[in-house]
Coordinates of C-alpha atoms (C1' of nucleotides) in Angstrom, one line a residue:
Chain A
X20 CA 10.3 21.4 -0.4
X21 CA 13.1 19.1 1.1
X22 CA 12.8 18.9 5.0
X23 CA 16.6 18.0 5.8
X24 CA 17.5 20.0 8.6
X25 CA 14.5 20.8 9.9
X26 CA 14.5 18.5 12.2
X27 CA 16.2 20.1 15.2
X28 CA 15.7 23.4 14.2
X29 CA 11.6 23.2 14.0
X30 CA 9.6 23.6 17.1
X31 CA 6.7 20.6 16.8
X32 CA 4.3 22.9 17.0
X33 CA 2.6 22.9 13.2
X34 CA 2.8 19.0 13.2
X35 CA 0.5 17.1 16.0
X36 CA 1.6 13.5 15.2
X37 CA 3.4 11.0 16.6
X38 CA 6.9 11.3 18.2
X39 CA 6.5 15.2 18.0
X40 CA 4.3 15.6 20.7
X41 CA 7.0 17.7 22.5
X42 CA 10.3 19.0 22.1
X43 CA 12.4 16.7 24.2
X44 CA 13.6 14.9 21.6
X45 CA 15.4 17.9 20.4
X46 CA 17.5 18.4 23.8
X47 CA 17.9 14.6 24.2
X48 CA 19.7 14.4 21.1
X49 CA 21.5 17.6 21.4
X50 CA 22.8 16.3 25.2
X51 CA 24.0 13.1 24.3
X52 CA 25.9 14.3 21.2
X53 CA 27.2 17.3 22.3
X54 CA 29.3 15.6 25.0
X55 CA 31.4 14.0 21.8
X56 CA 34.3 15.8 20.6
X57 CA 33.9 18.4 17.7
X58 CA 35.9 17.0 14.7
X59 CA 36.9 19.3 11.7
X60 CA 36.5 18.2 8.1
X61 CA 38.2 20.2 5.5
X62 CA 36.1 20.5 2.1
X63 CA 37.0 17.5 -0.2
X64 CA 37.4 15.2 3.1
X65 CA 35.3 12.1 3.5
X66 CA 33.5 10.7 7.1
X67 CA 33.3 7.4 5.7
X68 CA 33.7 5.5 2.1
X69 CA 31.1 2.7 1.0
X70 CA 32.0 -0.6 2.2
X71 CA 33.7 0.6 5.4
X72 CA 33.0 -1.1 9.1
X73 CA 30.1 1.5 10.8
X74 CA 31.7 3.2 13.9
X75 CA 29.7 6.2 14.6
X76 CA 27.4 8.3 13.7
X77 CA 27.3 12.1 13.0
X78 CA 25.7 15.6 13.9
X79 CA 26.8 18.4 11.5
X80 CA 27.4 21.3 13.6
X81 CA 28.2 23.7 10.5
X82 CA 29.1 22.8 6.7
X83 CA 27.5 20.7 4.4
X84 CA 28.3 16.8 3.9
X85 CA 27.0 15.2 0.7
X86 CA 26.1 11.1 0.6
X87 CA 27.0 9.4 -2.8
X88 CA 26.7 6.2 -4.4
X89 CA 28.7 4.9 -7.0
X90 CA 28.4 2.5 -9.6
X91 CA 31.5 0.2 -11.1
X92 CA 32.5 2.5 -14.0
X93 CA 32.5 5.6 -12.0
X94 CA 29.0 6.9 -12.3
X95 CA 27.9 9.1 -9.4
X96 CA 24.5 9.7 -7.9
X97 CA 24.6 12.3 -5.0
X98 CA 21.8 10.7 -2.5
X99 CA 21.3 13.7 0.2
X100 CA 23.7 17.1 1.7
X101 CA 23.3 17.0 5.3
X102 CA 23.7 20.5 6.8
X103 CA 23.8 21.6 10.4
X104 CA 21.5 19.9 12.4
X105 CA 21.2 16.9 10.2
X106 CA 22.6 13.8 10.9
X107 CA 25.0 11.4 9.3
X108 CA 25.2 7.2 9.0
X109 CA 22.0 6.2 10.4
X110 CA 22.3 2.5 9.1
X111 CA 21.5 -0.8 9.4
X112 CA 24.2 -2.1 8.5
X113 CA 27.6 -3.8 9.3
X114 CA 29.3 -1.5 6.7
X115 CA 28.8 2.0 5.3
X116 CA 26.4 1.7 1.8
X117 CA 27.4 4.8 0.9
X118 CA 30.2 7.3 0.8
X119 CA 30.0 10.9 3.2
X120 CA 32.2 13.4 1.6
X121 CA 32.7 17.2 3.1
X122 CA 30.9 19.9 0.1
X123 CA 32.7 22.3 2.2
X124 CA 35.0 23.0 5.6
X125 CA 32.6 21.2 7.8
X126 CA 32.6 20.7 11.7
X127 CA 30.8 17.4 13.1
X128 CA 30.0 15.6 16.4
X129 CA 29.4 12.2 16.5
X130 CA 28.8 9.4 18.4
X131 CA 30.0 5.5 18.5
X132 CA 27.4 3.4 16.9
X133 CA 27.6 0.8 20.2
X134 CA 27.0 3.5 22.3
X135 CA 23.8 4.3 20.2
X136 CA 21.6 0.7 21.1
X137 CA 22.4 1.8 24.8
X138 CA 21.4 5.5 24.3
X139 CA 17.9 4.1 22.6
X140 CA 17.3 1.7 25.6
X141 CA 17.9 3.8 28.0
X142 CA 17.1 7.3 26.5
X143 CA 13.5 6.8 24.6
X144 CA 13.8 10.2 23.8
X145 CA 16.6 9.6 22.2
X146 CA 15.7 6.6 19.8
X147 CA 12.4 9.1 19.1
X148 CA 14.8 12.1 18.4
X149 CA 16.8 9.2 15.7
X150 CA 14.0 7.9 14.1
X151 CA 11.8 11.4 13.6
X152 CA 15.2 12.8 11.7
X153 CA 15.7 9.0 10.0
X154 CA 11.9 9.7 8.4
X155 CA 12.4 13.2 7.3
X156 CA 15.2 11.8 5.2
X157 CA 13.4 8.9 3.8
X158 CA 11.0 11.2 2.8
X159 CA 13.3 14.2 1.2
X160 CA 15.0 10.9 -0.7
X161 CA 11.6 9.7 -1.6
X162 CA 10.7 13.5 -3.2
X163 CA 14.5 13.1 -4.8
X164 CA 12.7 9.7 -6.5
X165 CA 10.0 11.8 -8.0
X166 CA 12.4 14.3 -9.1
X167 CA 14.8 11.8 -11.1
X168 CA 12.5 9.4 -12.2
X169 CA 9.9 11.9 -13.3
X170 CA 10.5 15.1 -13.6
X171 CA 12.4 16.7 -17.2
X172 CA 15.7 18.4 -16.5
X173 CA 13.8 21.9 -16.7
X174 CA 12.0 20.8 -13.7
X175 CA 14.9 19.1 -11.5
X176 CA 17.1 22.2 -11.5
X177 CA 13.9 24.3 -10.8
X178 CA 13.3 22.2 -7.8
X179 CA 16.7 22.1 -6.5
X180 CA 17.1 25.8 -6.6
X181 CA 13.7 26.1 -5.0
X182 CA 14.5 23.8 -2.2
X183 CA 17.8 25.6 -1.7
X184 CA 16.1 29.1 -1.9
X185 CA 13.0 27.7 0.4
X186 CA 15.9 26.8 2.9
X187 CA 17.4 30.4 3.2
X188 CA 13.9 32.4 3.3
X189 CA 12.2 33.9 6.0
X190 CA 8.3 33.1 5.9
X191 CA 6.4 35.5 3.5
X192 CA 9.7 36.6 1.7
X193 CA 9.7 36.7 -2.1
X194 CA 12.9 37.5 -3.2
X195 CA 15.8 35.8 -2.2
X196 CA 19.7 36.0 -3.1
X197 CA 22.4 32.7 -2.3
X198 CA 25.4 31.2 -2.9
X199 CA 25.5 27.6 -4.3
X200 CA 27.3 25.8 -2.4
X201 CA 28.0 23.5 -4.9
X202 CA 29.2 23.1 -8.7
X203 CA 27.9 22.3 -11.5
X204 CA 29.3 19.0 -11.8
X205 CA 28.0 18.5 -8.1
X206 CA 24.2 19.6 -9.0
X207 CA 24.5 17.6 -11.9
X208 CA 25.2 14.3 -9.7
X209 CA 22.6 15.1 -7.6
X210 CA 19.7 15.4 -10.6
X211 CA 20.9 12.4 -12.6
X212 CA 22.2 14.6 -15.4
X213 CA 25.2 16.0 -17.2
X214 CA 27.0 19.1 -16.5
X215 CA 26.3 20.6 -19.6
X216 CA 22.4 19.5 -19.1
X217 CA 22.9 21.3 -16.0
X218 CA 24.6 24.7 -17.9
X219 CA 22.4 24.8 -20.0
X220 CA 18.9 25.0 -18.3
X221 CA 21.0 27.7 -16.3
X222 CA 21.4 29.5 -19.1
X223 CA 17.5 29.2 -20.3
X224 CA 16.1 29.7 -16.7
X225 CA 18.3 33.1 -16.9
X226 CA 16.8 33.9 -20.4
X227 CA 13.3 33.3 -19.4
X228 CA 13.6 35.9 -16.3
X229 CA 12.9 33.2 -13.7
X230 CA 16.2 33.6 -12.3
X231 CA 19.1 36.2 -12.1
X232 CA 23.0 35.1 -12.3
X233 CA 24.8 37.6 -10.3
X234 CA 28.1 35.6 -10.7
X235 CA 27.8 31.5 -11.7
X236 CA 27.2 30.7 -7.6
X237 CA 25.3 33.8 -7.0
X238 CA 21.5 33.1 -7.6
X239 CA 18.9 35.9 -7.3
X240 CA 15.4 35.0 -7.5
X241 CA 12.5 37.5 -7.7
X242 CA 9.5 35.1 -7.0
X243 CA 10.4 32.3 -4.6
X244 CA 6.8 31.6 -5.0
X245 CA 6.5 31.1 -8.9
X246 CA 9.5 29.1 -8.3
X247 CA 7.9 27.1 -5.8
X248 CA 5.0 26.7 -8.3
X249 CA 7.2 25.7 -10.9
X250 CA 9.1 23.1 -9.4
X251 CA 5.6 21.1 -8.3
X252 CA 4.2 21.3 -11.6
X253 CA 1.5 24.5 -11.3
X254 CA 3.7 26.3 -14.2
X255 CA 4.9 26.1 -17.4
X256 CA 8.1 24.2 -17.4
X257 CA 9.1 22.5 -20.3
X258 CA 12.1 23.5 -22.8
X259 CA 10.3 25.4 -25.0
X260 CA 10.2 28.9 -24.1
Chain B
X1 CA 20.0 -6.2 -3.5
X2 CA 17.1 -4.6 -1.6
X3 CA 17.0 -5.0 2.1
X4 CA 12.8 -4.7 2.8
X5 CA 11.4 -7.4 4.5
X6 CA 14.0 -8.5 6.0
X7 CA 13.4 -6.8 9.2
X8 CA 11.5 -8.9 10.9
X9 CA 13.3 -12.1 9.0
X10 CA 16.6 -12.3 9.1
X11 CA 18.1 -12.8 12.3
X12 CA 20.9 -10.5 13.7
X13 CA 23.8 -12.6 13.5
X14 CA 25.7 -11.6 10.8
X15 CA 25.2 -7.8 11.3
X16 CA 27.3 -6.3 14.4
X17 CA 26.6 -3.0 14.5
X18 CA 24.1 -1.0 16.7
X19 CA 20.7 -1.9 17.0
X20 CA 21.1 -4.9 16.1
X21 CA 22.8 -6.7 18.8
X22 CA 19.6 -8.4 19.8
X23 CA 16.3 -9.7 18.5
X24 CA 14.0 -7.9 21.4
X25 CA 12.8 -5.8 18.7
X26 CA 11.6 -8.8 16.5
X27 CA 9.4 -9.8 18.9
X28 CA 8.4 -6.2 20.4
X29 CA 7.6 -5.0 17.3
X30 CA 5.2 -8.1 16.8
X31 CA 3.4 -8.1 20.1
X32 CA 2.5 -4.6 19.9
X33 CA 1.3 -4.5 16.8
X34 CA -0.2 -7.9 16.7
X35 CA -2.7 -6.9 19.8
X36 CA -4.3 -4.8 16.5
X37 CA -7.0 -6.4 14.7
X38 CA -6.2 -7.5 10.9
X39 CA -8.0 -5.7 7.9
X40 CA -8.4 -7.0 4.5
X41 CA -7.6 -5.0 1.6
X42 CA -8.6 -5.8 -1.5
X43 CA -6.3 -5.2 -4.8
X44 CA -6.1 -1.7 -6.2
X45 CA -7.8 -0.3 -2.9
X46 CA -5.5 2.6 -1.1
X47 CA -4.3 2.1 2.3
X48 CA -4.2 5.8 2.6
X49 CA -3.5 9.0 0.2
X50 CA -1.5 11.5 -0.1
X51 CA -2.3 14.9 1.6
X52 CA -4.6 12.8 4.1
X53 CA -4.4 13.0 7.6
X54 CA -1.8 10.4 9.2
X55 CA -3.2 8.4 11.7
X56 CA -1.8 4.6 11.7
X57 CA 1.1 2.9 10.3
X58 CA 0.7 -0.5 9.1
X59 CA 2.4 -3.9 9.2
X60 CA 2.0 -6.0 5.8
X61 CA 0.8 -9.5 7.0
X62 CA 0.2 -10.6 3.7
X63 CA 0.4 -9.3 0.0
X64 CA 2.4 -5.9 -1.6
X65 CA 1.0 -2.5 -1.1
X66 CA 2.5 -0.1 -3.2
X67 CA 3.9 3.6 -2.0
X68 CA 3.8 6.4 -4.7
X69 CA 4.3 9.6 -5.1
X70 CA 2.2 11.9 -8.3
X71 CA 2.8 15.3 -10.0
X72 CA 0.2 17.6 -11.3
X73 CA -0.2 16.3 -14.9
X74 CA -0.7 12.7 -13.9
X75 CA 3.0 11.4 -13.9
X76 CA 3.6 9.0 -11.3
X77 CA 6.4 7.7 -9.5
X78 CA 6.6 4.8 -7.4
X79 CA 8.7 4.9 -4.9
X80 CA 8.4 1.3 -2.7
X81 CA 7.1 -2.1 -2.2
X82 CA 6.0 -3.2 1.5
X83 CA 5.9 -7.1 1.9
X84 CA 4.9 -9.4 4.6
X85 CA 7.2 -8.2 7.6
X86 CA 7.7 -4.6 6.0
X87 CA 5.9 -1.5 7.5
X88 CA 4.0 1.7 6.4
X89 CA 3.3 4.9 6.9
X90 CA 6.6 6.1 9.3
X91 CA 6.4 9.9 8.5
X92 CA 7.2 12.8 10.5
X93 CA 4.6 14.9 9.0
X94 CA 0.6 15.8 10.0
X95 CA -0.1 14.7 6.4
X96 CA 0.8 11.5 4.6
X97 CA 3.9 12.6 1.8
X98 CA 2.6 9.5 -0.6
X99 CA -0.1 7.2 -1.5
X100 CA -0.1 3.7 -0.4
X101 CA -1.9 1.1 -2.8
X102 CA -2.4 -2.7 -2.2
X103 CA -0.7 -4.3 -5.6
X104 CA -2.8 -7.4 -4.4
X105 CA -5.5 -8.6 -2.5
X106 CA -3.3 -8.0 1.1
X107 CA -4.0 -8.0 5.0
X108 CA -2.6 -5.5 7.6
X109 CA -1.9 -4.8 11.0
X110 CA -1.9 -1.3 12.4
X111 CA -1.6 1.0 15.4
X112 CA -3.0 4.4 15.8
X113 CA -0.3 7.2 15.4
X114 CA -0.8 8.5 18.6
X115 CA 0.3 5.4 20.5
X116 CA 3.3 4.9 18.7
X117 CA 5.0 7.6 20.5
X118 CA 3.6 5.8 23.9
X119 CA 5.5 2.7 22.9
X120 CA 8.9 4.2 21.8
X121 CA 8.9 5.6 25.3
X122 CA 7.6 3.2 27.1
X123 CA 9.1 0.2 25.4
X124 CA 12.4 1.4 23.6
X125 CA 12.8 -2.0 22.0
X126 CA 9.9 -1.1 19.7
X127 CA 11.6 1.9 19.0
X128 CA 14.4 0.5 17.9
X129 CA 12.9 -1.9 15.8
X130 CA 11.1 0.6 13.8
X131 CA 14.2 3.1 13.6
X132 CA 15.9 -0.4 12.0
X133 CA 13.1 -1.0 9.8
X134 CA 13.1 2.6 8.7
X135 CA 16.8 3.1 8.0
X136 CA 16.2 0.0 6.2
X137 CA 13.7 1.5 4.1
X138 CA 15.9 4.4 3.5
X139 CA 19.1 2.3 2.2
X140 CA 16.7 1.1 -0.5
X141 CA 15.3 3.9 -1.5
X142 CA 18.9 5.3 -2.2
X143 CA 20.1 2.2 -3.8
X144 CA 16.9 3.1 -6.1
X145 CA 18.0 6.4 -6.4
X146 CA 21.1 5.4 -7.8
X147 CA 19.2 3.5 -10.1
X148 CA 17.3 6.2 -11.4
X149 CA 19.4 8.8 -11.9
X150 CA 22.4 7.1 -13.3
X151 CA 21.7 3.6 -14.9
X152 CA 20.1 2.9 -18.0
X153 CA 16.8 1.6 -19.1
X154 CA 18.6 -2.0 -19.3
X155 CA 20.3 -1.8 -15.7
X156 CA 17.3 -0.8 -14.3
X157 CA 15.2 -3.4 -15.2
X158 CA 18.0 -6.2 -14.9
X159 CA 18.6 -4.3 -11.1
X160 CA 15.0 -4.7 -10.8
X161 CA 14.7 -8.3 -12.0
X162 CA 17.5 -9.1 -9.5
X163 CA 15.8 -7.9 -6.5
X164 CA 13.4 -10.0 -6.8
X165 CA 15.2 -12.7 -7.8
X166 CA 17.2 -12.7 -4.6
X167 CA 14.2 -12.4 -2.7
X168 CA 12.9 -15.5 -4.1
X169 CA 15.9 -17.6 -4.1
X170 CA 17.2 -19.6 -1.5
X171 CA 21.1 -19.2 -0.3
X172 CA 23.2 -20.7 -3.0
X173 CA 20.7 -21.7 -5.3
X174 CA 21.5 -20.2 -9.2
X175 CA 18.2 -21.1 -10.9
X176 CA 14.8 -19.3 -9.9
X177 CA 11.7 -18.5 -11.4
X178 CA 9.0 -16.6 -9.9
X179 CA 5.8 -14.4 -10.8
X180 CA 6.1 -10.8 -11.4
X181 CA 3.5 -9.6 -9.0
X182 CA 3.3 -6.2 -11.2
X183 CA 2.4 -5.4 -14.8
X184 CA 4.6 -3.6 -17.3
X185 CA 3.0 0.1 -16.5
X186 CA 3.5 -0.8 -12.5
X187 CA 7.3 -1.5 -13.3
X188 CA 7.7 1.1 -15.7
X189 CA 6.2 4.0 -13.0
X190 CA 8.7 2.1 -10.5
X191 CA 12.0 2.3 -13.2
X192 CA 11.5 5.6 -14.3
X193 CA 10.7 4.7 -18.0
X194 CA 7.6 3.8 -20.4
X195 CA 5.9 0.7 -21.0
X196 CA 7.3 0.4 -24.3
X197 CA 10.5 0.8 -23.2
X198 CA 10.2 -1.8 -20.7
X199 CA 8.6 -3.9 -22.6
X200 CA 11.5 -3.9 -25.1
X201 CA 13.9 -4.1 -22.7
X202 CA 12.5 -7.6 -21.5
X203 CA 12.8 -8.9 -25.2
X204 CA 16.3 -8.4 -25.4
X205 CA 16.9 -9.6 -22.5
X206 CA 15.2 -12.6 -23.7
X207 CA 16.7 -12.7 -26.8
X208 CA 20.1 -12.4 -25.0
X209 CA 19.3 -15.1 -23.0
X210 CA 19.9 -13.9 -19.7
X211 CA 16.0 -14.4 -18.7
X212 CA 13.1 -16.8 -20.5
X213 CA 9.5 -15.6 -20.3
X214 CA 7.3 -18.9 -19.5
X215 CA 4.6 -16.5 -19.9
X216 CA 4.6 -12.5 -19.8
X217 CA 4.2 -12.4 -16.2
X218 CA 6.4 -15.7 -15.7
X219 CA 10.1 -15.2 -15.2
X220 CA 13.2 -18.0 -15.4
X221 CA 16.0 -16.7 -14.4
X222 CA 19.2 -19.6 -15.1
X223 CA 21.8 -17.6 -13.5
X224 CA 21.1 -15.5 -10.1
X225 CA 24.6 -14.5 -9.7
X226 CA 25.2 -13.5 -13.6
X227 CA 22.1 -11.1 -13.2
X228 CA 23.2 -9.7 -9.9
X229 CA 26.6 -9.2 -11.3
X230 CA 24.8 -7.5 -14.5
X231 CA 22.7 -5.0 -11.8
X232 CA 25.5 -3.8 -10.5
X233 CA 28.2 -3.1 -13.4
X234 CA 29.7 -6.3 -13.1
X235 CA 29.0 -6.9 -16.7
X236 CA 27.9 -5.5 -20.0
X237 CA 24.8 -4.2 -20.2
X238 CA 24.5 -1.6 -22.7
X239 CA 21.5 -1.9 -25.3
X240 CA 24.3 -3.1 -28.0
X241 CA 23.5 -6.5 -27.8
Chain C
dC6 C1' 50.9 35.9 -17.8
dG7 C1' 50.6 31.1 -18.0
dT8 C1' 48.2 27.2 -15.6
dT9 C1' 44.3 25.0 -13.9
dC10 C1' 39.7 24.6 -12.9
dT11 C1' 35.1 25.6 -14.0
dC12 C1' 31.4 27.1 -16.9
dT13 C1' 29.4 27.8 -21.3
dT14 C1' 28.2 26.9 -26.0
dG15 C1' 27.9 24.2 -30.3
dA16 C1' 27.3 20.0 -33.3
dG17 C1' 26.2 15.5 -33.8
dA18 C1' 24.8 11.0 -31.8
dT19 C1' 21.7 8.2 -29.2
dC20 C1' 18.7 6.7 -25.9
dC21 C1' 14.2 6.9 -24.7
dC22 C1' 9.6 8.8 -25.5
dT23 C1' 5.4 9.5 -28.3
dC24 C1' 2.1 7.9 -31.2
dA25 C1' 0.2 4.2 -33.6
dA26 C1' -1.0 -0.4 -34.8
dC27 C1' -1.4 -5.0 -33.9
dA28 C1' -1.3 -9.4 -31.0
dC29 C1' -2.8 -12.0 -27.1
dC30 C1' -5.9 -13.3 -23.5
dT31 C1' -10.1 -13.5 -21.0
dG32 C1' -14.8 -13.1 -20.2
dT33 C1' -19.4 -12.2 -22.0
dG34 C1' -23.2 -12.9 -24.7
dG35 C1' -25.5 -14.2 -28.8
Chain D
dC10 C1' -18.9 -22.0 -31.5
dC11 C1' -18.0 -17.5 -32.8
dA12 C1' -18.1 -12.3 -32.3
dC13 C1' -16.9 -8.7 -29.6
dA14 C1' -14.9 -5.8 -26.1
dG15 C1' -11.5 -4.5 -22.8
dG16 C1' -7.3 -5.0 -20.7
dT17 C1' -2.5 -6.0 -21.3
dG18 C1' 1.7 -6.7 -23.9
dT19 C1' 4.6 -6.2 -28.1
dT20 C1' 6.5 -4.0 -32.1
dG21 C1' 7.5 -0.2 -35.4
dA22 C1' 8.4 4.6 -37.0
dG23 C1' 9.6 9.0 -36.0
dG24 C1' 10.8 12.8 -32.9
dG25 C1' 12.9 15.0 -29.2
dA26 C1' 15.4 15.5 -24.8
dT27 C1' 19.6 14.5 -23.1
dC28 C1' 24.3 12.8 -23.7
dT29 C1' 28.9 12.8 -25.9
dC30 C1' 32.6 15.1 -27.8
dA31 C1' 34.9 19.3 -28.6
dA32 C1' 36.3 24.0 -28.2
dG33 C1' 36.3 28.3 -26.2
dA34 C1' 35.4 31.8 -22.4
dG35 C1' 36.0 33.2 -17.5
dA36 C1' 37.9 33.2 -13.1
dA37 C1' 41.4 32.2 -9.5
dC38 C1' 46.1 31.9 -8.5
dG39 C1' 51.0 31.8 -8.2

DNA sequence: CGTTCTCTTGAGATCCCTCAACACCTGTGG
DNA sequence: CCACAGGTGTTGAGGGATCTCAAGAGAACG
């Protein structure tokens, strides 16, 4: 299960390690950041393209921002969606390395990326906040490795929707209804596939009963569990049902 | 070209932005963790494994330790390479995410989880550093991402080749030859592919000319900037040689 | 009621995987 | 010196998962 967004929005009471020992890193964050104007981002928009100077960096406050890399010819890989909470163009770089594009009408805070070495120096809570987030993405991207490098397509859309269902359920629920926010050329990007890859394991995942279309963006799924399950390899998975 | 290990390296002159406008953390990073005392580990031994209980992160002194990730049948992914200078183990969770392997007989530093947060408090420059090193870690595993889901099996390994080409090659210089510290299965779980397929990727690209093997493990690489420009679309590099 | 965008489905091609055999190298022991 | 075994790398044949190309079905919208 991805852990985007998590990160201000989970108390650190489960976890006892390191730089979650409390919660100010929650409010420091939120402080500084809020002070910042909000800024609207109609779907479709971009924050920043690949290759651009690195001005700020950004809170989303409600929407959903997907990172993308692109190869020469046009090929697109979809790296991470950053949803409220999650933060924006935490690099290390003179330039943007990739391109932030709005999934959807999106409102974002941000702040200027020479403002951020002060905030770290002088706000430790701060820096904590930066780098506990900057972690939980590494390690979502690191499951997103797994899931490209290793899994079959079956098993990438399984995981995706389960991810996306695990997101909007409430602890012990089993059945879960959503809306994708995305398309099918969008999921596709994301899972290193085609769209019609992605179509068609729609189409089989329906057949088998696992999941329920109630329009093309309208998933129902009975067992967020078995789903769970199936997306880490305890279940049956493979094409040939 | 992938940015690990050059943290603690490269100086920050060239880069501008945030976090870098100093070296404090260079040398913060290194007297804190250089107080620790160094362990030997020998090849193949694991640093720690997944599901374990996170309790240090590590500084590479010497060698390459291996991070990977495995599902339930067996198939594994790996998903970086830590090098002198590059550190391990920043997660965000109680457990570790991954398993971290020693590719070679290798030395580490390390400091106890539960004084890191101590340090980013009390000394925000070490903070810093390891937010850098992080973010660092993340660009990579992006670019890698890209690789995965959207190149073929002959950009990956030429993308692969090239990365540690650059490493080894000084600025300007157009003719390298190094060891591969890994064997075909390592850089096949690291690409995404098979050993066959690797393996038969690496004789056309001998038989193209692009790369002589002095040996199996022995790489001479003419022209740097050809194979660079190869990794990243620049040229063809379909399989219709 | 067209137009456009998106999604689905089909047919064929192809890249990569699977299975299998062989080559190469190294160390061991007779 | 040779035989053998185990680990690693290469090559071939065949199959299958996914891609490409193409057409049609829905849905949204003016």
């Amino acid at each position: 299960m991805q852990l985007v967004s998590q990160a201000l929005v989970e108390p650190a009471s489960a976890v006892s390690s390191w730089f979650q020992s409390d919660t100010v890193h929650t409010s420091t964050l939120g402080k500084s950041i809020s002070s910042s104007v909000e800024r609207h981002i109609i779907a479709h928009e971009h924050l920043y393209f690949e290759g651009e100077l690195h001005s700020r960096i950004y809170l989303v406050i409600s929407g959903v921002v997907g990172t993308y890399k692109l190869l020469a010819d046009g090929r697109r890989q979809i790296c991470s969606f950053a949803y409220p909470g999650d933060i924006l163009g935490v690099e290390c770089t003179e330039r943007h390395l990739n391109n932030a594009e709005a999934f959807s009408d999106t409102v974002v805070r941000s702040i200027a990326s020479n403002e951020i070495d002060k905030l770290i120096m002088n706000e430790p809570g701060f820096g904590r906040a930066l780098l506990r987030m900057t972690a939980i993405e590494l390690a979502n991207t690191r499951e997103q490795l797994l899931a490209l490098g290793r899994k079959t397509a079956a098993e990438k859309l399984i995981t995706f929707l389960s991810d996306i269902a695990c997101r909007n359920t409430s602890k012990g629920q089993s059945l879960v209804q959503f809306e994708l926010p995305l398309k099918r050329c969008d999921i596709a990007d994301y899972l290193g596939l085609t769209v019609e890859t992605v179509s068609r394991n729609f189409t089989r995942l329906k057949a088998s009963g696992v999941i329920t279309l109630l329009s093309s963006n309208t998933i129902l799924i009975k067992d967020v569990n078995l789903l769970y399950a199936m997306a880490h390899g305890g279940e049956h998975t493979g094409p040939h049902d």
